mmCIF file with all atom_site columns, C-alpha atoms in Angstrom:
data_model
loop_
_atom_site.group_PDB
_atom_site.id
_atom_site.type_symbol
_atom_site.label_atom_id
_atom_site.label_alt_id
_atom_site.label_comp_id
_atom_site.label_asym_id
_atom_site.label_entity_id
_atom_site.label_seq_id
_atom_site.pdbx_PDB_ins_code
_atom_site.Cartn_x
_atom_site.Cartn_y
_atom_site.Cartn_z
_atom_site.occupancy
_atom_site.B_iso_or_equiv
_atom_site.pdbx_formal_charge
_atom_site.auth_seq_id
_atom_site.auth_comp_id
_atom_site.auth_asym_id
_atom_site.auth_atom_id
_atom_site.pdbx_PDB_model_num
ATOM 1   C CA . UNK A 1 1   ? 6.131   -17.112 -14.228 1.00 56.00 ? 6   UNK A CA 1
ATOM 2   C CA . UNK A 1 2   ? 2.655   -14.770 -14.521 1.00 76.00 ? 7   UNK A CA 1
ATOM 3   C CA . UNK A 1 3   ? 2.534   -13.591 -18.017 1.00 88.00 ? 8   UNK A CA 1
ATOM 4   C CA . UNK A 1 4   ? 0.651   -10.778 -16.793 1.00 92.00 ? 9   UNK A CA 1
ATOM 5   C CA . UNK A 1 5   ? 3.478   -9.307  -14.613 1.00 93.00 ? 10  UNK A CA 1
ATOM 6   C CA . UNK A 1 6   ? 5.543   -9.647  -17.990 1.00 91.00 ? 11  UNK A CA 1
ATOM 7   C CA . UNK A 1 7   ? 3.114   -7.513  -20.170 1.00 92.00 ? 12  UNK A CA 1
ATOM 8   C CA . UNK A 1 8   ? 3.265   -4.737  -17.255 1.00 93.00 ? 13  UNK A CA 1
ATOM 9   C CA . UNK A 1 9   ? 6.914   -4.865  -17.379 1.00 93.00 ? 14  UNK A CA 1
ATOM 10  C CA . UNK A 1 10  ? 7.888   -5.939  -13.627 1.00 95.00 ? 15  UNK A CA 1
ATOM 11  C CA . UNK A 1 11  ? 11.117  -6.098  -13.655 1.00 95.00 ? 16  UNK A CA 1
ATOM 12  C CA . UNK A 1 12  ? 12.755  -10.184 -13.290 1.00 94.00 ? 17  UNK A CA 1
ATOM 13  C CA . UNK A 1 13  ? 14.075  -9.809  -9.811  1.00 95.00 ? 18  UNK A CA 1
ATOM 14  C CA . UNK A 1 14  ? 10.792  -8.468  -8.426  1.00 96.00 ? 19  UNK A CA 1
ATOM 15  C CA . UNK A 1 15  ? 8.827   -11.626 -9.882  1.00 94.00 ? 20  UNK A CA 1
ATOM 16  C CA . UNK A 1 16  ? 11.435  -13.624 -8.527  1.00 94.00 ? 21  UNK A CA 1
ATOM 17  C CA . UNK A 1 17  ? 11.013  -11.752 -4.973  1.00 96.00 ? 22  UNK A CA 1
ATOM 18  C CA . UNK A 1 18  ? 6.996   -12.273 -4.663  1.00 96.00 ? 23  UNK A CA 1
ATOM 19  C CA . UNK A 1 19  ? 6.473   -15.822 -6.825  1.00 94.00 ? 24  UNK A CA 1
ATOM 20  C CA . UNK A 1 20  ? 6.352   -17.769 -3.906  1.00 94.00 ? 25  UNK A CA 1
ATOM 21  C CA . UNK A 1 21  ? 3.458   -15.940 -2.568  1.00 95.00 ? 26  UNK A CA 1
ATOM 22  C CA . UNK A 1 22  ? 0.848   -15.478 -5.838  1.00 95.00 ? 27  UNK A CA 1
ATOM 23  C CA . UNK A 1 23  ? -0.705  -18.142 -7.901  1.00 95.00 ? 28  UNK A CA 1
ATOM 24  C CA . UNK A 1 24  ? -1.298  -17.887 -11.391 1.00 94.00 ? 29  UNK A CA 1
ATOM 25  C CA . UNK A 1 25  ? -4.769  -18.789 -12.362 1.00 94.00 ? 30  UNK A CA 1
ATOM 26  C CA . UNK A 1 26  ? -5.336  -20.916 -15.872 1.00 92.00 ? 31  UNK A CA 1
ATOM 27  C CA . UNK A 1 27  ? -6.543  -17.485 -17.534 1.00 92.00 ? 32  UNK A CA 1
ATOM 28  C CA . UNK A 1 28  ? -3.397  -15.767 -16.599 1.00 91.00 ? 33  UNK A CA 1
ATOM 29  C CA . UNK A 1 29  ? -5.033  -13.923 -13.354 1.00 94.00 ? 34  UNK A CA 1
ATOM 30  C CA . UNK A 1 30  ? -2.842  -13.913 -10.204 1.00 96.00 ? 35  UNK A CA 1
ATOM 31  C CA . UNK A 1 31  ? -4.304  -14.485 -7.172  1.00 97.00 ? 36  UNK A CA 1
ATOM 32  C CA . UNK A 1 32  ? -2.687  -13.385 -3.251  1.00 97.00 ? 37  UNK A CA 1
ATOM 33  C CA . UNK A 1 33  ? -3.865  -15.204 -0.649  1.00 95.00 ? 38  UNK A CA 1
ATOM 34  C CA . UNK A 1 34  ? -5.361  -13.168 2.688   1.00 93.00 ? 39  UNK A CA 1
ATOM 35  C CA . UNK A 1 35  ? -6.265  -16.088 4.572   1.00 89.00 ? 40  UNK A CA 1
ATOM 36  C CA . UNK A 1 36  ? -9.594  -17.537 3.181   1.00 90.00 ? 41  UNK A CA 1
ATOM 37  C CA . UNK A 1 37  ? -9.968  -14.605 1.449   1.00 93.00 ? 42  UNK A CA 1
ATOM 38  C CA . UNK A 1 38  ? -8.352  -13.792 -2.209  1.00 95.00 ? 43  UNK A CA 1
ATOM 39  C CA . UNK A 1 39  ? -6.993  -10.673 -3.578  1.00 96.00 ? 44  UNK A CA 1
ATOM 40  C CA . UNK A 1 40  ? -7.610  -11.287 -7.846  1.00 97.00 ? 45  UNK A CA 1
ATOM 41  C CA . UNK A 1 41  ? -6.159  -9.368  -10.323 1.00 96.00 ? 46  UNK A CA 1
ATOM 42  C CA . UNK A 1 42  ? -6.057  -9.151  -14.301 1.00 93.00 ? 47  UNK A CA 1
ATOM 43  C CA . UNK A 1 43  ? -5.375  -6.192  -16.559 1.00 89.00 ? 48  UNK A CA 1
ATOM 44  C CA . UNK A 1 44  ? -8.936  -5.508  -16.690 1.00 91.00 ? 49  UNK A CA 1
ATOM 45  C CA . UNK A 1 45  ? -10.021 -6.149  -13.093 1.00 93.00 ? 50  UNK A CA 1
ATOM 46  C CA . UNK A 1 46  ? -8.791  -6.164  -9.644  1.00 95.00 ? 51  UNK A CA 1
ATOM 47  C CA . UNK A 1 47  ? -10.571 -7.225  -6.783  1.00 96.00 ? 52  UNK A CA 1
ATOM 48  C CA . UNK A 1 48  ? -8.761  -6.297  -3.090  1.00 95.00 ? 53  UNK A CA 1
ATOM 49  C CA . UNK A 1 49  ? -10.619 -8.215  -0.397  1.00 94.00 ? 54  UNK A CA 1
ATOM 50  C CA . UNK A 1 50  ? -11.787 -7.542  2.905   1.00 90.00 ? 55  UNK A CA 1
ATOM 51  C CA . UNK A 1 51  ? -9.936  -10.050 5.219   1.00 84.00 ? 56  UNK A CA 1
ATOM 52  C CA . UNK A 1 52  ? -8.329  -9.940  8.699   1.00 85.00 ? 57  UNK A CA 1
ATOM 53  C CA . UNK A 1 53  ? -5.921  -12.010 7.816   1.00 89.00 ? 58  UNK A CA 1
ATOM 54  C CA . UNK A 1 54  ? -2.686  -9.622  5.867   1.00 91.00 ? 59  UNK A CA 1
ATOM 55  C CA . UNK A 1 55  ? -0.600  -10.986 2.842   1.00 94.00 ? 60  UNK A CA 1
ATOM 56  C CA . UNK A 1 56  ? 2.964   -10.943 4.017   1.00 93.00 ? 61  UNK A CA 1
ATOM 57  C CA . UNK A 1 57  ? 5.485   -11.537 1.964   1.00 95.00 ? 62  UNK A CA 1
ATOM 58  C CA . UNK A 1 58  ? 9.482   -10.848 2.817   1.00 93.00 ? 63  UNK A CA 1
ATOM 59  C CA . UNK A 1 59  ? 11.423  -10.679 6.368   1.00 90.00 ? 64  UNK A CA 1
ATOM 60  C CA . UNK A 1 60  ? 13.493  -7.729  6.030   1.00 92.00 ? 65  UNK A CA 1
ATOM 61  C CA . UNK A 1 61  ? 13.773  -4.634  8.024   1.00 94.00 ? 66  UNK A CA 1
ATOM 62  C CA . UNK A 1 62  ? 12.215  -2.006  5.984   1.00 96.00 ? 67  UNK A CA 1
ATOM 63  C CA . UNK A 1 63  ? 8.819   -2.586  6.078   1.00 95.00 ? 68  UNK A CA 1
ATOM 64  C CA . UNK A 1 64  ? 6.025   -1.431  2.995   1.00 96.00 ? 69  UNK A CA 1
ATOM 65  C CA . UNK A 1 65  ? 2.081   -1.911  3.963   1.00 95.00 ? 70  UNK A CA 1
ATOM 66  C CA . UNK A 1 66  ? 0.099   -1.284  1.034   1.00 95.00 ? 71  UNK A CA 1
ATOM 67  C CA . UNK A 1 67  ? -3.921  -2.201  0.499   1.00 94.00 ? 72  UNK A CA 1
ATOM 68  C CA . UNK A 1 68  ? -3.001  -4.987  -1.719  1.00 96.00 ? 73  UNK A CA 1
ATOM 69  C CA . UNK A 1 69  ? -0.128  -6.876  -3.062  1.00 97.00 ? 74  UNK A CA 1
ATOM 70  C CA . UNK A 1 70  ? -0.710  -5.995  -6.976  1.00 97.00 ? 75  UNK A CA 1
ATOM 71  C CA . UNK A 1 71  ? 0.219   -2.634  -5.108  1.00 97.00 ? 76  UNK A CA 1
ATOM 72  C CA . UNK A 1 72  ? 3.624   -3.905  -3.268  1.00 98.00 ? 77  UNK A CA 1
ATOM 73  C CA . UNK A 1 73  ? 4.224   -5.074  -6.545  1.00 98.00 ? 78  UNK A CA 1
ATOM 74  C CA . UNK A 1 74  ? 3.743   -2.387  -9.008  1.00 97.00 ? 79  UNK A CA 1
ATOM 75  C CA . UNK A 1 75  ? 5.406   0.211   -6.205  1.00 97.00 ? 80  UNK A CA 1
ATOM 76  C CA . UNK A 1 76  ? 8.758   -2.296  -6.220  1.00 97.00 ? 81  UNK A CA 1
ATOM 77  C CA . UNK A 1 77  ? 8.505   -2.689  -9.882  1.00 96.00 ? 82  UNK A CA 1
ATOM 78  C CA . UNK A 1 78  ? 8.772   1.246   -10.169 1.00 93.00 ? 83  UNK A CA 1
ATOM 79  C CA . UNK A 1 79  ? 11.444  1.767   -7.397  1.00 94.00 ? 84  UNK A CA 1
ATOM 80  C CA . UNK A 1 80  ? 13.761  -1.804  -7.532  1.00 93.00 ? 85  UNK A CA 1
ATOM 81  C CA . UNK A 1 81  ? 16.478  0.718   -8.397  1.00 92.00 ? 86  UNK A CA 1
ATOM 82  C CA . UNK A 1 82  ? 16.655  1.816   -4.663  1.00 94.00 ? 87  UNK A CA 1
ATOM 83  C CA . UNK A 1 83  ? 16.658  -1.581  -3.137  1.00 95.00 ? 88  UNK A CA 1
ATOM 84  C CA . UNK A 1 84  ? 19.616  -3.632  -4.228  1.00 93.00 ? 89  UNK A CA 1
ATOM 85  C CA . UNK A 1 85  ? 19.266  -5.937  -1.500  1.00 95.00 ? 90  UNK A CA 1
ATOM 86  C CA . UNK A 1 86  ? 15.680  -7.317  -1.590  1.00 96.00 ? 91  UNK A CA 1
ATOM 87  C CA . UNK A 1 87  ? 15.825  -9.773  0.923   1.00 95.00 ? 92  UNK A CA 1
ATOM 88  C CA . UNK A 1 88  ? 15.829  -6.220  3.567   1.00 96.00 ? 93  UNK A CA 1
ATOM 89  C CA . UNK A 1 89  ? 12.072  -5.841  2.543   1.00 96.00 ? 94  UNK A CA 1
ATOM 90  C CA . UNK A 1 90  ? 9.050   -6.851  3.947   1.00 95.00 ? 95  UNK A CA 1
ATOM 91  C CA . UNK A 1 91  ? 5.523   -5.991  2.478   1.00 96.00 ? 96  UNK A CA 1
ATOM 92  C CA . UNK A 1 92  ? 2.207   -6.264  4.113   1.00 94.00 ? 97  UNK A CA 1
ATOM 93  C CA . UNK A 1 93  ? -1.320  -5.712  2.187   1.00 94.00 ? 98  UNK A CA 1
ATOM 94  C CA . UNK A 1 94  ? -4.035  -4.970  4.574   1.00 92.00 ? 99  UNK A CA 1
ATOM 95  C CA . UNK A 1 95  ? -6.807  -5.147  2.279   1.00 90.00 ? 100 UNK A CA 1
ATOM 96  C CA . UNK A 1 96  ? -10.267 -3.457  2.999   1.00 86.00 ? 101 UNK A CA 1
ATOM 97  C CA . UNK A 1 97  ? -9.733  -4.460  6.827   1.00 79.00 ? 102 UNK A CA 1
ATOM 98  C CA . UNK A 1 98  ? -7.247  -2.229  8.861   1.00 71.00 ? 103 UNK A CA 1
ATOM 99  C CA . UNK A 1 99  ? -7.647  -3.912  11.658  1.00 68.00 ? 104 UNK A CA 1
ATOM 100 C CA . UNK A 1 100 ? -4.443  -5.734  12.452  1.00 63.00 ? 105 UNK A CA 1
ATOM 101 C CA . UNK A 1 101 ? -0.789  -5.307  11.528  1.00 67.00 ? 106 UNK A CA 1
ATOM 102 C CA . UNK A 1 102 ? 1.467   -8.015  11.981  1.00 67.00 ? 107 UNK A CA 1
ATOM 103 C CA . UNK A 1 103 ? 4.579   -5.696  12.459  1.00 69.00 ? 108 UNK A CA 1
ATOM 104 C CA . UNK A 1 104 ? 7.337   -6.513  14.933  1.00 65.00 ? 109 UNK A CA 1
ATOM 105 C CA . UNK A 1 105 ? 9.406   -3.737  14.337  1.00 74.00 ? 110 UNK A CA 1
ATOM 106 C CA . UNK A 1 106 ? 11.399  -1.883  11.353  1.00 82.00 ? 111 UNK A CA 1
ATOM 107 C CA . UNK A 1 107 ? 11.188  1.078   9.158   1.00 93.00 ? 112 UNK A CA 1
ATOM 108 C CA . UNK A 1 108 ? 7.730   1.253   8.147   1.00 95.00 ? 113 UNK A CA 1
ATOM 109 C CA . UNK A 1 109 ? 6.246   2.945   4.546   1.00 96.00 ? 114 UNK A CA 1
ATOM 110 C CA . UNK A 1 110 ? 2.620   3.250   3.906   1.00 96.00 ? 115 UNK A CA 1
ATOM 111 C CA . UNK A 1 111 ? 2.299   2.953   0.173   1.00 97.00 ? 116 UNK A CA 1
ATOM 112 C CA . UNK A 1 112 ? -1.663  4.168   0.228   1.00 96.00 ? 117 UNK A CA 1
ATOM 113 C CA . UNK A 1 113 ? -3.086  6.228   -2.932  1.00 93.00 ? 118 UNK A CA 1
ATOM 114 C CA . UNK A 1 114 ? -2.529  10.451  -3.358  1.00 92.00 ? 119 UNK A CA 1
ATOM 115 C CA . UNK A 1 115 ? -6.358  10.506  -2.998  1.00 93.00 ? 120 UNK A CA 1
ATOM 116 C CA . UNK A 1 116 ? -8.168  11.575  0.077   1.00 92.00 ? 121 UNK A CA 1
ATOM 117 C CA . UNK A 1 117 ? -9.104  8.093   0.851   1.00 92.00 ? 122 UNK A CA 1
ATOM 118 C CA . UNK A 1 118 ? -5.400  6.839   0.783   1.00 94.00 ? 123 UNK A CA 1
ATOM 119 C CA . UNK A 1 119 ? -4.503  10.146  2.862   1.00 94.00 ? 124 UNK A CA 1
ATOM 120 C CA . UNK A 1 120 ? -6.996  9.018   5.099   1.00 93.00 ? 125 UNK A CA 1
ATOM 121 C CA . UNK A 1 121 ? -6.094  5.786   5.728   1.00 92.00 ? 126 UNK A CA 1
ATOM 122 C CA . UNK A 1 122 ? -2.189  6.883   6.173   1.00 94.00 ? 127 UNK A CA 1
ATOM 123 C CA . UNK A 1 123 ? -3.582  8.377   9.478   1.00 93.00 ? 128 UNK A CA 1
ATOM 124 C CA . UNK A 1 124 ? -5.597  5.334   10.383  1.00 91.00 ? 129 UNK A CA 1
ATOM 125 C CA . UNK A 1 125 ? -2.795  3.083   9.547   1.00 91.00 ? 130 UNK A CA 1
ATOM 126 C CA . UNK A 1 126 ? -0.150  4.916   11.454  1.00 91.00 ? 131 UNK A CA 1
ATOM 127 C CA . UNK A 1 127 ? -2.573  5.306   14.046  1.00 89.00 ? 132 UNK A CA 1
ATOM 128 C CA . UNK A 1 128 ? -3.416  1.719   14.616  1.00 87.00 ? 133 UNK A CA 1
ATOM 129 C CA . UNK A 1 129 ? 0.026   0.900   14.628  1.00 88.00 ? 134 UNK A CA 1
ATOM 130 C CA . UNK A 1 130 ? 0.830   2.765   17.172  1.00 86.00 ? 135 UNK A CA 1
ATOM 131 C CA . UNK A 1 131 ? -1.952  1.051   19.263  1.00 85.00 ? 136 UNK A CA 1
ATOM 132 C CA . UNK A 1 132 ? -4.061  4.174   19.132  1.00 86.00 ? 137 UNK A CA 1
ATOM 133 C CA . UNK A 1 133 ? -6.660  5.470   17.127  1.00 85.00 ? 138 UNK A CA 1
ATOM 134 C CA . UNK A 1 134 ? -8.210  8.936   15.655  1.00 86.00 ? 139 UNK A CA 1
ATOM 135 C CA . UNK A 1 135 ? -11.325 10.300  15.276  1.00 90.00 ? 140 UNK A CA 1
ATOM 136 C CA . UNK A 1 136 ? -11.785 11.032  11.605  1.00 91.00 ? 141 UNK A CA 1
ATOM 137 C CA . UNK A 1 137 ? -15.068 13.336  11.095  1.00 93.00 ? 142 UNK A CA 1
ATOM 138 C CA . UNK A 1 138 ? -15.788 14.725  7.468   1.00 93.00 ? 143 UNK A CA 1
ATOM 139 C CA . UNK A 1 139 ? -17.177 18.109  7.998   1.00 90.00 ? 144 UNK A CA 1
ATOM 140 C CA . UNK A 1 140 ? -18.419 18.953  3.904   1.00 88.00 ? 145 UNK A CA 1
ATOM 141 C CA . UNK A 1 141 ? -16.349 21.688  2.171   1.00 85.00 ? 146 UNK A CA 1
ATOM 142 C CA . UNK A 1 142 ? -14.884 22.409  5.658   1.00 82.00 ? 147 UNK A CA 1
ATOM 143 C CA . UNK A 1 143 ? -12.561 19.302  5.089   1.00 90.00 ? 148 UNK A CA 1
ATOM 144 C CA . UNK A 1 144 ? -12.173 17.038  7.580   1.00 94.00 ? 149 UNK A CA 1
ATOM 145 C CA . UNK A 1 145 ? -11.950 17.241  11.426  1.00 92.00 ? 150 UNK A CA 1
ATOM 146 C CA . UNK A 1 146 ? -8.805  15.202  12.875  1.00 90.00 ? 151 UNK A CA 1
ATOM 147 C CA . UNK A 1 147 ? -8.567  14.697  16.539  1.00 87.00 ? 152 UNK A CA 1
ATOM 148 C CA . UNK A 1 148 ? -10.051 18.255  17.159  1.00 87.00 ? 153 UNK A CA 1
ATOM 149 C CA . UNK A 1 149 ? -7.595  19.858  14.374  1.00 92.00 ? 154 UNK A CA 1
ATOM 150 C CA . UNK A 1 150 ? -9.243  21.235  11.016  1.00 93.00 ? 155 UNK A CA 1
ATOM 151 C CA . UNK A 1 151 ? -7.714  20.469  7.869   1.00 94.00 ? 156 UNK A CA 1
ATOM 152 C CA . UNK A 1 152 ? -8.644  20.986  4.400   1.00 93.00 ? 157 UNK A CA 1
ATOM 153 C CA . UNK A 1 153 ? -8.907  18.249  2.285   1.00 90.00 ? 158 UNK A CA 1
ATOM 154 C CA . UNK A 1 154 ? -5.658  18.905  0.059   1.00 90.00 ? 159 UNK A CA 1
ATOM 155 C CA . UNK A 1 155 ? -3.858  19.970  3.125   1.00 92.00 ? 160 UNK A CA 1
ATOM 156 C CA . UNK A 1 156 ? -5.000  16.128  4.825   1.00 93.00 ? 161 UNK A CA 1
ATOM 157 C CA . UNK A 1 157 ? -1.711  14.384  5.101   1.00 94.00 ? 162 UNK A CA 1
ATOM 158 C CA . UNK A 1 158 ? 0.483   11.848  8.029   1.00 95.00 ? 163 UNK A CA 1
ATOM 159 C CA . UNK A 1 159 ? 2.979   14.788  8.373   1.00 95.00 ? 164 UNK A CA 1
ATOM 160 C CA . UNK A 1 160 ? 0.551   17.315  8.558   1.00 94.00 ? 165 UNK A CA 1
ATOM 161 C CA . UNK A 1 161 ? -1.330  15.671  11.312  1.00 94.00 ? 166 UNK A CA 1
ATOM 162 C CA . UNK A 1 162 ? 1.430   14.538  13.541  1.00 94.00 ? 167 UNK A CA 1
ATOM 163 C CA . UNK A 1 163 ? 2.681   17.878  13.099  1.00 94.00 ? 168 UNK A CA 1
ATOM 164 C CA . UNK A 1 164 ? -0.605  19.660  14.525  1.00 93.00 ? 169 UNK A CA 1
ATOM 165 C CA . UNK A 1 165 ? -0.720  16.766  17.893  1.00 91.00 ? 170 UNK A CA 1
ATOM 166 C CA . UNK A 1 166 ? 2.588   16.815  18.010  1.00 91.00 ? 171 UNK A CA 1
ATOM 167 C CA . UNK A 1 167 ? 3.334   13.275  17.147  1.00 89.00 ? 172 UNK A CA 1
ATOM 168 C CA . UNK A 1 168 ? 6.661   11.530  15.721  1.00 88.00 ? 173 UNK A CA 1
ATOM 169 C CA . UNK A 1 169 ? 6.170   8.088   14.883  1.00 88.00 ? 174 UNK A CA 1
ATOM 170 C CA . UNK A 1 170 ? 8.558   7.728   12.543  1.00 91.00 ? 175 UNK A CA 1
ATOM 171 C CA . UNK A 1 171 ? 6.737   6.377   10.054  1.00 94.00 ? 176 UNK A CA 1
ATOM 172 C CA . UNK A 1 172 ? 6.997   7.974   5.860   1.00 96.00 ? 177 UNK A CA 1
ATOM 173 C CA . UNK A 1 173 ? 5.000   7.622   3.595   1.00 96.00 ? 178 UNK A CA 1
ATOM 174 C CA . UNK A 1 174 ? 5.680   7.368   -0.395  1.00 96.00 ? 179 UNK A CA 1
ATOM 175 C CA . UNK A 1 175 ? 3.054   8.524   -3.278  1.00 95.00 ? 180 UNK A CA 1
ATOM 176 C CA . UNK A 1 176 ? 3.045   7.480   -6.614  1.00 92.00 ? 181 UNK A CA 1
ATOM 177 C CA . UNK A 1 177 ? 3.405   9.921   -8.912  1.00 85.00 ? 182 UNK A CA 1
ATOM 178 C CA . UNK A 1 178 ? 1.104   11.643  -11.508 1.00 90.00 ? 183 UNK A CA 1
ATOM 179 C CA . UNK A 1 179 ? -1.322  8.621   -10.682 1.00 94.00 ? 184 UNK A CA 1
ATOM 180 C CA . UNK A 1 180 ? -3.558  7.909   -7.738  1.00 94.00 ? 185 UNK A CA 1
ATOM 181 C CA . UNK A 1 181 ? -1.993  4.098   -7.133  1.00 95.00 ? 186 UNK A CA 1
ATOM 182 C CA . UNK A 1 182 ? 1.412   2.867   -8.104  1.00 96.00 ? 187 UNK A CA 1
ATOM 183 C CA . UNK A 1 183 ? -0.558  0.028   -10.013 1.00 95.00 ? 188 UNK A CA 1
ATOM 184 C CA . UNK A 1 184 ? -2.425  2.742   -12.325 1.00 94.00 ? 189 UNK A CA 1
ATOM 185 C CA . UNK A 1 185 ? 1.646   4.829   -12.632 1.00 94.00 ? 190 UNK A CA 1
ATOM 186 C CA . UNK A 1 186 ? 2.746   0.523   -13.137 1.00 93.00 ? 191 UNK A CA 1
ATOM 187 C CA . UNK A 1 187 ? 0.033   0.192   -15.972 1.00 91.00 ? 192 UNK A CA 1
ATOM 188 C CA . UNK A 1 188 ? 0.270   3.292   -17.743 1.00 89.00 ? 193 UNK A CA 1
ATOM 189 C CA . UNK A 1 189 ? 4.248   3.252   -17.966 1.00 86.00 ? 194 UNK A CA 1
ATOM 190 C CA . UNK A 1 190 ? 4.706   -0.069  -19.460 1.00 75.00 ? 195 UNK A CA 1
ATOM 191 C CA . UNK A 1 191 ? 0.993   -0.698  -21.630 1.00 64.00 ? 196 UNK A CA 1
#
């Protein structure tokens, strides 16, 4: 078992959940596979790579894409009170590539940062999944221009912009809170 999840308090039945899909390096690092590509992480580092290939881990239902799987982890680790039954999850880390989304079908959760970048990608994400894209153009203080529709940049969210076209996809997104990733709320609530 990865000392490392143990110092940032991950709860036992969320290690249990993911073990099978890390490997714990000989300084204590875990590494997540994405392909040929690795996703590294230590308490003082954490490189996210840019792979097509996704980290799945899970077959359940409700599904939880995040950018990387330190992320899937730290977000269960704060929220494993709401999911009694793990083996109903599924979590998918993209990476730096957005490109393709093994997703059959389920409830799907983007777990991206509260920053503009992570609001951003929300709308790519969802977008992409619903084998579509938008047009994204960053227009200076203006904000950012969305399919034709101009939003300020702390009024840039999914709901906002399927509300202005008129979408529904069904798809929520969670934030972490007071942090801009659940792996910063992860390190500062247990270190």
């Amino acid at each position: 078992m990865a000392s490392l999840l143990n110092k940032l308090g991950v709860p036992r039945n969320v290690r249990l959940f993911f073990e099978p899909y890390y490997q714990v390096q000989t300084d204590g690092s875990i590494c997540f596979a994405f392909g040929d590509e690795l996703e590294h992480v230590a308490l003082d580092f954490h490189r996210v790579p840019t792979s097509v290939c996704p980290w799945t881990t899970g077959e359940g239902p409700l599904i939880f894409i995040s950018f990387s799987a330190m992320e899937a982890i730290a977000f269960l680790s704060c929220y494993a009170h709401s999911f009694p039954d793990l083996s109903r999850l599924q979590f998918i880390a993209v990476g730096n590539h957005w490109g393709n989304f093994p997703v059959s079908s389920g409830k799907i959760t983007l777990l991206f940062g509260q920053d503009i970048l992570g609001c951003l990608t929300d709308i790519k994400v969802s977008t992409a999944l619903q084998n579509k894209s938008a047009t994204i153009w960053y227009q200076g203080k203006d904000g950012f221009d969305v399919e034709g529709h101009r939003f300020a940049e702390m009024q840039l969210t999914l709901n906002a912009f399927e509300k202005a076209l008129g979408i529904r996809s069904g798809i929520r997104t969670v934030k972490p809170r007071r942090f801009n990733t659940f792996f910063e709320q992860l390190k500062h609530q247990n270190l």
